Amino acid sequence: MKSSLALTLLGAGAAHAFPAMSDAEASAMLDSMTLSKRAIDPSKPIPVDGEHAYRRANFAAGEIRGPCPGLNALANHGYLPRSGVGSIADFQAVTDVFGVAPTLNQFLAVYGAVFDGDLLSWSIGGPPPAGLIGGLLGGTGLIGAPQGLSGSHNKYEGDASPTRGDLYVEGNNFVSQPENFQALYDIQKNAANPNYNLDVLGQHRNNRFENSIATNPYFFNGPFSGLAVLPAAYSFIYRLMANHTGANPQEGVLDKETLKTFFGYTGPDDALVFNPGTERIPENWYRRPANDYGVAAAVADGLYFDQFNPSFLSVGGNTGKVNSFTGVDVGDLSGGIFNAQNLREGNNLWCFAMQFAAQAAPDTLKPLFSTLGRPLALIRGATNNAIAAIGGCPQLQQIEDDQFNQFPGAARLSAKGTY
């Protein structure tokens, strides 16, 4: 289906169907959502006592956790609401605790709230219980219950994750699979000074990517979920979880115990056990020295992983059988603006991914909202802010995503993120 940015996002030709929101209104709304609530001194360990003392998630009481160990840890320490459902403003905690640049954090939080929530809030796991979400913004036109991050397959999360199983194979995409974590852990099992840096994670990503191709007939590597979010899921492990003590203040070190603590694993090296709801911030853990992990850094890390498998940057998937991975021409997808070569130049990797997601938004959002003015305005505003932060992008005018019909992992996915 061909979509045009000028028509669908800027409102020309669609204003009568979907009430519009001006750029100024969207910008003001975004500003009001992202005011910092706390000041954390990066030269000191992140507080894990008092109001931020660790408490295991209470699933019996309806608390929610999901596929992202970092978000789960924030909720277990009360940096995010312990319910597991937070407003866009609440996700300021990702900047405060992990040092993610505000513009990238805003983009990811808005994307979650629009595609997985009620425009202002969203669940870090599955659908929230009644009363925890909804009604925060009048006239949103929300249809039905938001599905949360766990229901965002191919919109946000995707196949071949660091520790979770593929949705089609496992039947869920949010439970950490011990064999996957063990495989990552074992790469440094006998290292004299274990450090789960980008080289280790690149090796693990290659193993997981090839495993998904070999075991998941519905494997799909999408333009946003596969080219932007998936590599970030790997790079975030080191960039955001490494301990930046005085001995290693800039790059940090991610050792075995720190890795296990963030991911909720215990046990000896050869018999690790996953304990759901126990992800936590280690004691005496120092975050990045600055809030500087932004889009440009995510692009650089994504391109660094390219050396481990050039297919990481291939949009495509299996065609209903294992080991049938087929790529599509990025030039055809983007009207010739991007191609396999220039995706590796500058910030084009995320330029393409973010704009593709924005262009696909109207079709993705139609089953979720009865009116699209506000959700599209928020996506447009957050995307424009992210693009401005990296000095601009080649402008994607239209997309042609009919090629995805050959991939059951894309074509057969329901609006609720299930097969």
GROMACS .gro file of C-alpha atoms in nm:
model
  419
    1MET     CA    1   0.000   0.000   0.000
    2LYS     CA    2   0.138   0.340  -0.092
    3SER     CA    3   0.129   0.608   0.176
    4SER     CA    4   0.225   0.973   0.142
    5LEU     CA    5   0.373   1.174   0.425
    6ALA     CA    6   0.238   1.497   0.285
    7LEU     CA    7  -0.116   1.360   0.281
    8THR     CA    8  -0.142   1.144   0.588
    9LEU     CA    9   0.078   1.319   0.842
   10LEU     CA   10   0.043   1.682   0.745
   11GLY     CA   11  -0.331   1.648   0.705
   12ALA     CA   12  -0.392   1.753   0.344
   13GLY     CA   13  -0.689   1.566   0.208
   14ALA     CA   14  -0.767   1.407   0.543
   15ALA     CA   15  -0.864   1.699   0.761
   16HIS     CA   16  -1.236   1.635   0.724
   17ALA     CA   17  -1.203   1.272   0.834
   18PHE     CA   18  -0.962   1.326   1.122
   19PRO     CA   19  -0.961   1.643   1.335
   20ALA     CA   20  -0.622   1.809   1.302
   21MET     CA   21  -0.381   1.931   1.566
   22SER     CA   22  -0.134   2.201   1.476
   23ASP     CA   23   0.240   2.155   1.513
   24ALA     CA   24   0.239   2.421   1.785
   25GLU     CA   25  -0.030   2.235   1.980
   26ALA     CA   26   0.155   1.905   1.943
   27SER     CA   27   0.482   2.068   2.054
   28ALA     CA   28   0.317   2.222   2.360
   29MET     CA   29   0.161   1.888   2.450
   30LEU     CA   30   0.495   1.710   2.420
   31ASP     CA   31   0.668   1.974   2.631
   32SER     CA   32   0.408   1.936   2.903
   33MET     CA   33   0.454   1.558   2.905
   34THR     CA   34   0.830   1.550   2.947
   35LEU     CA   35   0.906   1.776   3.241
   36SER     CA   36   1.171   1.621   3.465
   37LYS     CA   37   1.048   1.517   3.809
   38ARG     CA   38   1.379   1.443   3.979
   39ALA     CA   39   1.743   1.543   3.976
   40ILE     CA   40   1.991   1.255   3.994
   41ASP     CA   41   2.361   1.318   4.043
   42PRO     CA   42   2.545   1.087   3.798
   43SER     CA   43   2.860   1.111   4.009
   44LYS     CA   44   2.686   0.910   4.281
   45PRO     CA   45   2.531   0.562   4.276
   46ILE     CA   46   2.169   0.551   4.164
   47PRO     CA   47   1.955   0.548   4.481
   48VAL     CA   48   1.801   0.206   4.551
   49ASP     CA   49   1.672   0.275   4.900
   50GLY     CA   50   1.383   0.467   5.055
   51GLU     CA   51   1.110   0.534   4.798
   52HIS     CA   52   1.329   0.360   4.540
   53ALA     CA   53   1.394   0.045   4.739
   54TYR     CA   54   1.355  -0.274   4.538
   55ARG     CA   55   1.029  -0.462   4.566
   56ARG     CA   56   0.945  -0.766   4.357
   57ALA     CA   57   0.655  -0.715   4.120
   58ASN     CA   58   0.323  -0.819   4.274
   59PHE     CA   59   0.155  -0.997   3.985
   60ALA     CA   60  -0.130  -1.117   4.207
   61ALA     CA   61  -0.220  -0.753   4.271
   62GLY     CA   62  -0.225  -0.677   3.898
   63GLU     CA   63   0.120  -0.522   3.862
   64ILE     CA   64   0.255  -0.556   3.510
   65ARG     CA   65   0.600  -0.629   3.376
   66GLY     CA   66   0.699  -0.692   3.018
   67PRO     CA   67   0.973  -0.768   2.767
   68CYS     CA   68   1.217  -0.488   2.859
   69PRO     CA   69   1.435  -0.565   3.163
   70GLY     CA   70   1.538  -0.202   3.203
   71LEU     CA   71   1.178  -0.080   3.226
   72ASN     CA   72   1.093  -0.368   3.458
   73ALA     CA   73   1.380  -0.269   3.688
   74LEU     CA   74   1.265   0.094   3.691
   75ALA     CA   75   0.917  -0.017   3.797
   76ASN     CA   76   1.052  -0.253   4.065
   77HIS     CA   77   1.234   0.045   4.218
   78GLY     CA   78   0.951   0.294   4.181
   79TYR     CA   79   1.123   0.511   3.923
   80LEU     CA   80   0.832   0.414   3.700
   81PRO     CA   81   0.494   0.348   3.865
   82ARG     CA   82   0.510   0.007   4.030
   83SER     CA   83   0.182  -0.076   3.857
   84GLY     CA   84   0.376  -0.102   3.531
   85VAL     CA   85   0.163   0.164   3.363
   86GLY     CA   86   0.308   0.511   3.323
   87SER     CA   87   0.246   0.842   3.154
   88ILE     CA   88   0.487   0.983   2.897
   89ALA     CA   89   0.614   1.215   3.172
   90ASP     CA   90   0.683   0.914   3.395
   91PHE     CA   91   0.920   0.777   3.132
   92GLN     CA   92   1.151   1.069   3.206
   93ALA     CA   93   1.295   0.808   3.443
   94VAL     CA   94   1.469   0.646   3.146
   95THR     CA   95   1.673   0.964   3.103
   96ASP     CA   96   1.723   1.019   3.475
   97VAL     CA   97   1.841   0.667   3.560
   98PHE     CA   98   1.997   0.543   3.235
   99GLY     CA   99   2.119   0.861   3.064
  100VAL     CA  100   1.917   0.831   2.743
  101ALA     CA  101   1.909   1.165   2.561
  102PRO     CA  102   1.577   1.345   2.621
  103THR     CA  103   1.486   1.364   2.252
  104LEU     CA  104   1.532   0.990   2.194
  105ASN     CA  105   1.353   0.912   2.519
  106GLN     CA  106   1.064   1.136   2.418
  107PHE     CA  107   1.037   0.969   2.078
  108LEU     CA  108   1.030   0.618   2.225
  109ALA     CA  109   0.787   0.714   2.504
  110VAL     CA  110   0.547   0.888   2.267
  111TYR     CA  111   0.566   0.598   2.025
  112GLY     CA  112   0.474   0.361   2.309
  113ALA     CA  113   0.187   0.580   2.428
  114VAL     CA  114   0.038   0.618   2.082
  115PHE     CA  115   0.076   0.264   1.949
  116ASP     CA  116   0.047   0.071   2.276
  117GLY     CA  117  -0.147   0.304   2.509
  118ASP     CA  118  -0.406   0.580   2.523
  119LEU     CA  119  -0.187   0.867   2.386
  120LEU     CA  120  -0.063   0.977   2.728
  121SER     CA  121   0.016   0.652   2.909
  122TRP     CA  122   0.108   0.293   2.831
  123SER     CA  123   0.183  -0.042   2.987
  124ILE     CA  124   0.537  -0.181   2.991
  125GLY     CA  125   0.382  -0.528   2.959
  126GLY     CA  126   0.041  -0.655   2.849
  127PRO     CA  127  -0.307  -0.500   2.859
  128PRO     CA  128  -0.357  -0.317   3.189
  129PRO     CA  129  -0.645  -0.387   3.426
  130ALA     CA  130  -0.944  -0.156   3.396
  131GLY     CA  131  -0.882   0.175   3.567
  132LEU     CA  132  -0.505   0.189   3.524
  133ILE     CA  133  -0.521   0.346   3.180
  134GLY     CA  134  -0.765   0.540   2.971
  135GLY     CA  135  -0.957   0.857   3.023
  136LEU     CA  136  -0.646   1.068   3.077
  137LEU     CA  137  -0.701   1.268   2.761
  138GLY     CA  138  -1.052   1.359   2.654
  139GLY     CA  139  -1.159   1.286   2.301
  140THR     CA  140  -0.877   1.050   2.210
  141GLY     CA  141  -1.111   0.823   2.017
  142LEU     CA  142  -0.945   0.516   2.165
  143ILE     CA  143  -1.113   0.197   2.051
  144GLY     CA  144  -1.100  -0.094   2.295
  145ALA     CA  145  -0.824  -0.173   2.542
  146PRO     CA  146  -0.460  -0.079   2.477
  147GLN     CA  147  -0.238  -0.386   2.439
  148GLY     CA  148   0.078  -0.252   2.600
  149LEU     CA  149   0.438  -0.318   2.500
  150SER     CA  150   0.383  -0.694   2.491
  151GLY     CA  151   0.118  -0.641   2.224
  152SER     CA  152   0.342  -0.431   2.003
  153HIS     CA  153   0.493  -0.704   1.786
  154ASN     CA  154   0.642  -0.556   1.466
  155LYS     CA  155   0.528  -0.211   1.578
  156TYR     CA  156   0.784  -0.184   1.858
  157GLU     CA  157   0.930  -0.517   1.968
  158GLY     CA  158   1.033  -0.781   1.718
  159ASP     CA  159   1.182  -1.123   1.658
  160ALA     CA  160   1.537  -1.232   1.746
  161SER     CA  161   1.551  -1.041   2.075
  162PRO     CA  162   1.844  -1.088   2.315
  163THR     CA  163   1.663  -1.316   2.563
  164ARG     CA  164   1.294  -1.349   2.472
  165GLY     CA  165   1.152  -1.603   2.230
  166ASP     CA  166   0.991  -1.516   1.898
  167LEU     CA  167   0.617  -1.459   1.925
  168TYR     CA  168   0.513  -1.719   1.668
  169VAL     CA  169   0.741  -1.989   1.811
  170GLU     CA  170   0.686  -1.938   2.184
  171GLY     CA  171   0.332  -1.800   2.180
  172ASN     CA  172   0.449  -1.496   2.375
  173ASN     CA  173   0.714  -1.229   2.330
  174PHE     CA  174   0.767  -1.114   2.687
  175VAL     CA  175   0.901  -1.408   2.890
  176SER     CA  176   1.278  -1.429   2.911
  177GLN     CA  177   1.395  -1.769   2.788
  178PRO     CA  178   1.674  -1.907   3.009
  179GLU     CA  179   1.847  -2.079   2.717
  180ASN     CA  180   1.879  -1.746   2.536
  181PHE     CA  181   2.016  -1.566   2.840
  182GLN     CA  182   2.249  -1.858   2.910
  183ALA     CA  183   2.382  -1.835   2.555
  184LEU     CA  184   2.465  -1.467   2.606
  185TYR     CA  185   2.613  -1.530   2.950
  186ASP     CA  186   2.832  -1.814   2.827
  187ILE     CA  187   3.012  -1.594   2.573
  188GLN     CA  188   3.202  -1.448   2.869
  189LYS     CA  189   3.176  -1.753   3.094
  190ASN     CA  190   3.552  -1.815   3.111
  191ALA     CA  191   3.673  -1.459   3.051
  192ALA     CA  192   3.933  -1.332   3.295
  193ASN     CA  193   3.749  -0.998   3.320
  194PRO     CA  194   3.395  -1.051   3.190
  195ASN     CA  195   3.244  -0.752   3.013
  196TYR     CA  196   2.932  -0.778   2.799
  197ASN     CA  197   3.028  -0.503   2.556
  198LEU     CA  198   2.917  -0.441   2.197
  199ASP     CA  199   3.150  -0.708   2.056
  200VAL     CA  200   2.996  -0.970   2.283
  201LEU     CA  201   2.645  -0.849   2.209
  202GLY     CA  202   2.715  -0.840   1.836
  203GLN     CA  203   2.817  -1.204   1.847
  204HIS     CA  204   2.506  -1.290   2.048
  205ARG     CA  205   2.284  -1.093   1.812
  206ASN     CA  206   2.420  -1.285   1.514
  207ASN     CA  207   2.350  -1.615   1.690
  208ARG     CA  208   1.994  -1.511   1.778
  209PHE     CA  209   1.924  -1.371   1.428
  210GLU     CA  210   2.040  -1.690   1.256
  211ASN     CA  211   1.851  -1.903   1.508
  212SER     CA  212   1.527  -1.717   1.433
  213ILE     CA  213   1.572  -1.766   1.061
  214ALA     CA  214   1.634  -2.138   1.120
  215THR     CA  215   1.344  -2.199   1.362
  216ASN     CA  216   1.071  -1.940   1.298
  217PRO     CA  217   0.883  -1.963   0.966
  218TYR     CA  218   0.720  -1.626   1.056
  219PHE     CA  219   1.047  -1.444   1.128
  220PHE     CA  220   1.023  -1.080   1.018
  221ASN     CA  221   1.281  -0.800   1.029
  222GLY     CA  222   1.075  -0.484   0.988
  223PRO     CA  223   1.184  -0.131   0.893
  224PHE     CA  224   1.134   0.009   1.244
  225SER     CA  225   1.122  -0.293   1.474
  226GLY     CA  226   1.414  -0.465   1.300
  227LEU     CA  227   1.639  -0.181   1.183
  228ALA     CA  228   1.599   0.056   1.481
  229VAL     CA  229   1.444  -0.107   1.788
  230LEU     CA  230   1.610  -0.450   1.766
  231PRO     CA  231   1.970  -0.324   1.746
  232ALA     CA  232   1.889  -0.082   2.027
  233ALA     CA  233   1.765  -0.374   2.237
  234TYR     CA  234   2.118  -0.514   2.213
  235SER     CA  235   2.319  -0.194   2.240
  236PHE     CA  236   2.109  -0.070   2.534
  237ILE     CA  237   2.225  -0.371   2.737
  238TYR     CA  238   2.582  -0.245   2.740
  239ARG     CA  239   2.533   0.127   2.690
  240LEU     CA  240   2.269   0.165   2.961
  241MET     CA  241   2.344  -0.118   3.207
  242ALA     CA  242   2.724  -0.097   3.232
  243ASN     CA  243   2.850   0.025   3.569
  244HIS     CA  244   3.031   0.359   3.530
  245THR     CA  245   3.233   0.358   3.850
  246GLY     CA  246   3.534   0.581   3.906
  247ALA     CA  247   3.752   0.308   3.757
  248ASN     CA  248   3.559   0.314   3.427
  249PRO     CA  249   3.357   0.637   3.420
  250GLN     CA  250   3.321   0.674   3.043
  251GLU     CA  251   3.269   0.330   2.885
  252GLY     CA  252   3.169   0.142   3.200
  253VAL     CA  253   3.187  -0.233   3.260
  254LEU     CA  254   2.899  -0.480   3.244
  255ASP     CA  255   3.008  -0.782   3.445
  256LYS     CA  256   2.825  -1.107   3.513
  257GLU     CA  257   2.653  -1.007   3.835
  258THR     CA  258   2.534  -0.673   3.698
  259LEU     CA  259   2.392  -0.846   3.391
  260LYS     CA  260   2.215  -1.110   3.600
  261THR     CA  261   2.073  -0.851   3.839
  262PHE     CA  262   1.921  -0.634   3.566
  263PHE     CA  263   1.770  -0.936   3.390
  264GLY     CA  264   1.633  -1.109   3.700
  265TYR     CA  265   1.856  -1.419   3.693
  266THR     CA  266   2.015  -1.606   3.982
  267GLY     CA  267   2.212  -1.925   4.022
  268PRO     CA  268   2.554  -2.063   3.932
  269ASP     CA  269   2.712  -2.006   3.592
  270ASP     CA  270   2.592  -2.333   3.442
  271ALA     CA  271   2.240  -2.337   3.590
  272LEU     CA  272   2.093  -1.986   3.565
  273VAL     CA  273   1.731  -1.940   3.671
  274PHE     CA  274   1.494  -1.665   3.559
  275ASN     CA  275   1.282  -1.514   3.835
  276PRO     CA  276   0.996  -1.312   3.680
  277GLY     CA  277   0.938  -0.973   3.836
  278THR     CA  278   1.280  -0.952   4.006
  279GLU     CA  279   1.470  -0.729   3.762
  280ARG     CA  280   1.654  -0.472   3.970
  281ILE     CA  281   1.917  -0.199   3.972
  282PRO     CA  282   2.235  -0.327   4.141
  283GLU     CA  283   2.360  -0.161   4.456
  284ASN     CA  284   2.653   0.075   4.405
  285TRP     CA  285   2.563   0.114   4.037
  286TYR     CA  286   2.664   0.432   3.854
  287ARG     CA  287   2.480   0.542   3.542
  288ARG     CA  288   2.627   0.707   3.232
  289PRO     CA  289   2.796   1.038   3.317
  290ALA     CA  290   2.567   1.238   3.084
  291ASN     CA  291   2.224   1.221   2.920
  292ASP     CA  292   2.388   1.173   2.585
  293TYR     CA  293   2.272   0.841   2.441
  294GLY     CA  294   2.060   0.973   2.157
  295VAL     CA  295   1.962   0.887   1.801
  296ALA     CA  296   2.312   0.942   1.660
  297ALA     CA  297   2.463   0.707   1.921
  298ALA     CA  298   2.196   0.443   1.850
  299VAL     CA  299   2.271   0.471   1.477
  300ALA     CA  300   2.646   0.434   1.535
  301ASP     CA  301   2.592   0.122   1.745
  302GLY     CA  302   2.347  -0.023   1.493
  303LEU     CA  303   2.602   0.021   1.217
  304TYR     CA  304   2.874  -0.128   1.437
  305PHE     CA  305   2.671  -0.448   1.457
  306ASP     CA  306   2.667  -0.465   1.074
  307GLN     CA  307   3.012  -0.627   1.079
  308PHE     CA  308   2.867  -0.934   1.251
  309ASN     CA  309   2.598  -0.994   0.989
  310PRO     CA  310   2.517  -0.763   0.694
  311SER     CA  311   2.164  -0.909   0.689
  312PHE     CA  312   2.090  -0.715   1.007
  313LEU     CA  313   2.014  -0.420   0.777
  314SER     CA  314   1.795  -0.623   0.542
  315VAL     CA  315   1.423  -0.556   0.564
  316GLY     CA  316   1.242  -0.884   0.505
  317GLY     CA  317   1.170  -1.219   0.659
  318ASN     CA  318   1.093  -1.586   0.618
  319THR     CA  319   0.815  -1.664   0.373
  320GLY     CA  320   0.633  -1.932   0.572
  321LYS     CA  321   0.915  -2.184   0.593
  322VAL     CA  322   1.229  -2.183   0.801
  323ASN     CA  323   1.551  -2.076   0.630
  324SER     CA  324   1.357  -1.889   0.361
  325PHE     CA  325   1.473  -1.537   0.452
  326THR     CA  326   1.403  -1.298   0.165
  327GLY     CA  327   1.492  -0.932   0.164
  328VAL     CA  328   1.304  -0.650  -0.004
  329ASP     CA  329   1.453  -0.355  -0.188
  330VAL     CA  330   1.471  -0.056   0.045
  331GLY     CA  331   1.472   0.166  -0.262
  332ASP     CA  332   1.134   0.028  -0.364
  333LEU     CA  333   1.002   0.071  -0.009
  334SER     CA  334   1.116   0.432   0.011
  335GLY     CA  335   1.051   0.563  -0.339
  336GLY     CA  336   1.425   0.565  -0.410
  337ILE     CA  337   1.517   0.798  -0.123
  338PHE     CA  338   1.704   0.528   0.069
  339ASN     CA  339   1.888   0.218  -0.048
  340ALA     CA  340   2.107  -0.059   0.090
  341GLN     CA  341   2.417   0.155   0.046
  342ASN     CA  342   2.306   0.489   0.188
  343LEU     CA  343   2.139   0.325   0.489
  344ARG     CA  344   2.496   0.287   0.612
  345GLU     CA  345   2.573   0.658   0.573
  346GLY     CA  346   2.531   0.925   0.837
  347ASN     CA  347   2.212   0.884   1.041
  348ASN     CA  348   2.013   0.737   0.751
  349LEU     CA  349   1.943   0.410   0.931
  350TRP     CA  350   1.717   0.578   1.185
  351CYS     CA  351   1.608   0.847   0.938
  352PHE     CA  352   1.451   0.572   0.730
  353ALA     CA  353   1.318   0.372   1.026
  354MET     CA  354   1.156   0.666   1.207
  355GLN     CA  355   0.999   0.814   0.895
  356PHE     CA  356   0.876   0.475   0.780
  357ALA     CA  357   0.705   0.425   1.115
  358ALA     CA  358   0.549   0.770   1.091
  359GLN     CA  359   0.424   0.710   0.737
  360ALA     CA  360   0.281   0.371   0.828
  361ALA     CA  361   0.108   0.518   1.133
  362PRO     CA  362  -0.232   0.597   0.977
  363ASP     CA  363  -0.290   0.238   0.867
  364THR     CA  364  -0.147   0.099   1.192
  365LEU     CA  365  -0.361   0.329   1.406
  366LYS     CA  366  -0.695   0.293   1.227
  367PRO     CA  367  -0.792  -0.019   1.428
  368LEU     CA  368  -0.692   0.159   1.751
  369PHE     CA  369  -0.847   0.507   1.728
  370SER     CA  370  -1.167   0.637   1.575
  371THR     CA  371  -1.002   0.974   1.508
  372LEU     CA  372  -0.638   1.009   1.410
  373GLY     CA  373  -0.567   1.381   1.448
  374ARG     CA  374  -0.407   1.371   1.790
  375PRO     CA  375  -0.214   1.044   1.760
  376LEU     CA  376  -0.066   1.149   1.426
  377ALA     CA  377   0.024   1.492   1.561
  378LEU     CA  378   0.209   1.339   1.855
  379ILE     CA  379   0.400   1.097   1.632
  380ARG     CA  380   0.480   1.381   1.392
  381GLY     CA  381   0.599   1.607   1.673
  382ALA     CA  382   0.821   1.345   1.839
  383THR     CA  383   0.964   1.237   1.501
  384ASN     CA  384   1.037   1.595   1.400
  385ASN     CA  385   1.212   1.658   1.733
  386ALA     CA  386   1.425   1.346   1.694
  387ILE     CA  387   1.517   1.440   1.336
  388ALA     CA  388   1.605   1.796   1.438
  389ALA     CA  389   1.836   1.662   1.709
  390ILE     CA  390   2.051   1.488   1.446
  391GLY     CA  391   2.054   1.782   1.205
  392GLY     CA  392   1.784   1.666   0.966
  393CYS     CA  393   1.717   1.372   0.736
  394PRO     CA  394   1.652   1.302   0.368
  395GLN     CA  395   1.274   1.339   0.349
  396LEU     CA  396   1.078   1.022   0.288
  397GLN     CA  397   0.781   1.118   0.072
  398GLN     CA  398   0.601   0.786   0.041
  399ILE     CA  399   0.628   0.419   0.126
  400GLU     CA  400   0.526   0.110  -0.064
  401ASP     CA  401   0.477  -0.177   0.182
  402ASP     CA  402   0.274  -0.421  -0.030
  403GLN     CA  403   0.594  -0.625  -0.053
  404PHE     CA  404   0.535  -0.731   0.306
  405ASN     CA  405   0.238  -0.943   0.200
  406GLN     CA  406   0.479  -1.228   0.116
  407PHE     CA  407   0.586  -1.247   0.481
  408PRO     CA  408   0.332  -1.420   0.708
  409GLY     CA  409   0.508  -1.269   1.010
  410ALA     CA  410   0.387  -0.930   0.889
  411ALA     CA  411   0.076  -1.013   0.689
  412ARG     CA  412  -0.094  -1.244   0.941
  413LEU     CA  413  -0.036  -1.037   1.254
  414SER     CA  414  -0.357  -0.910   1.415
  415ALA     CA  415  -0.413  -0.554   1.536
  416LYS     CA  416  -0.369  -0.689   1.890
  417GLY     CA  417  -0.020  -0.812   1.809
  418THR     CA  418  -0.108  -1.182   1.798
  419TYR     CA  419  -0.110  -1.456   1.533
   0.00000   0.00000   0.00000
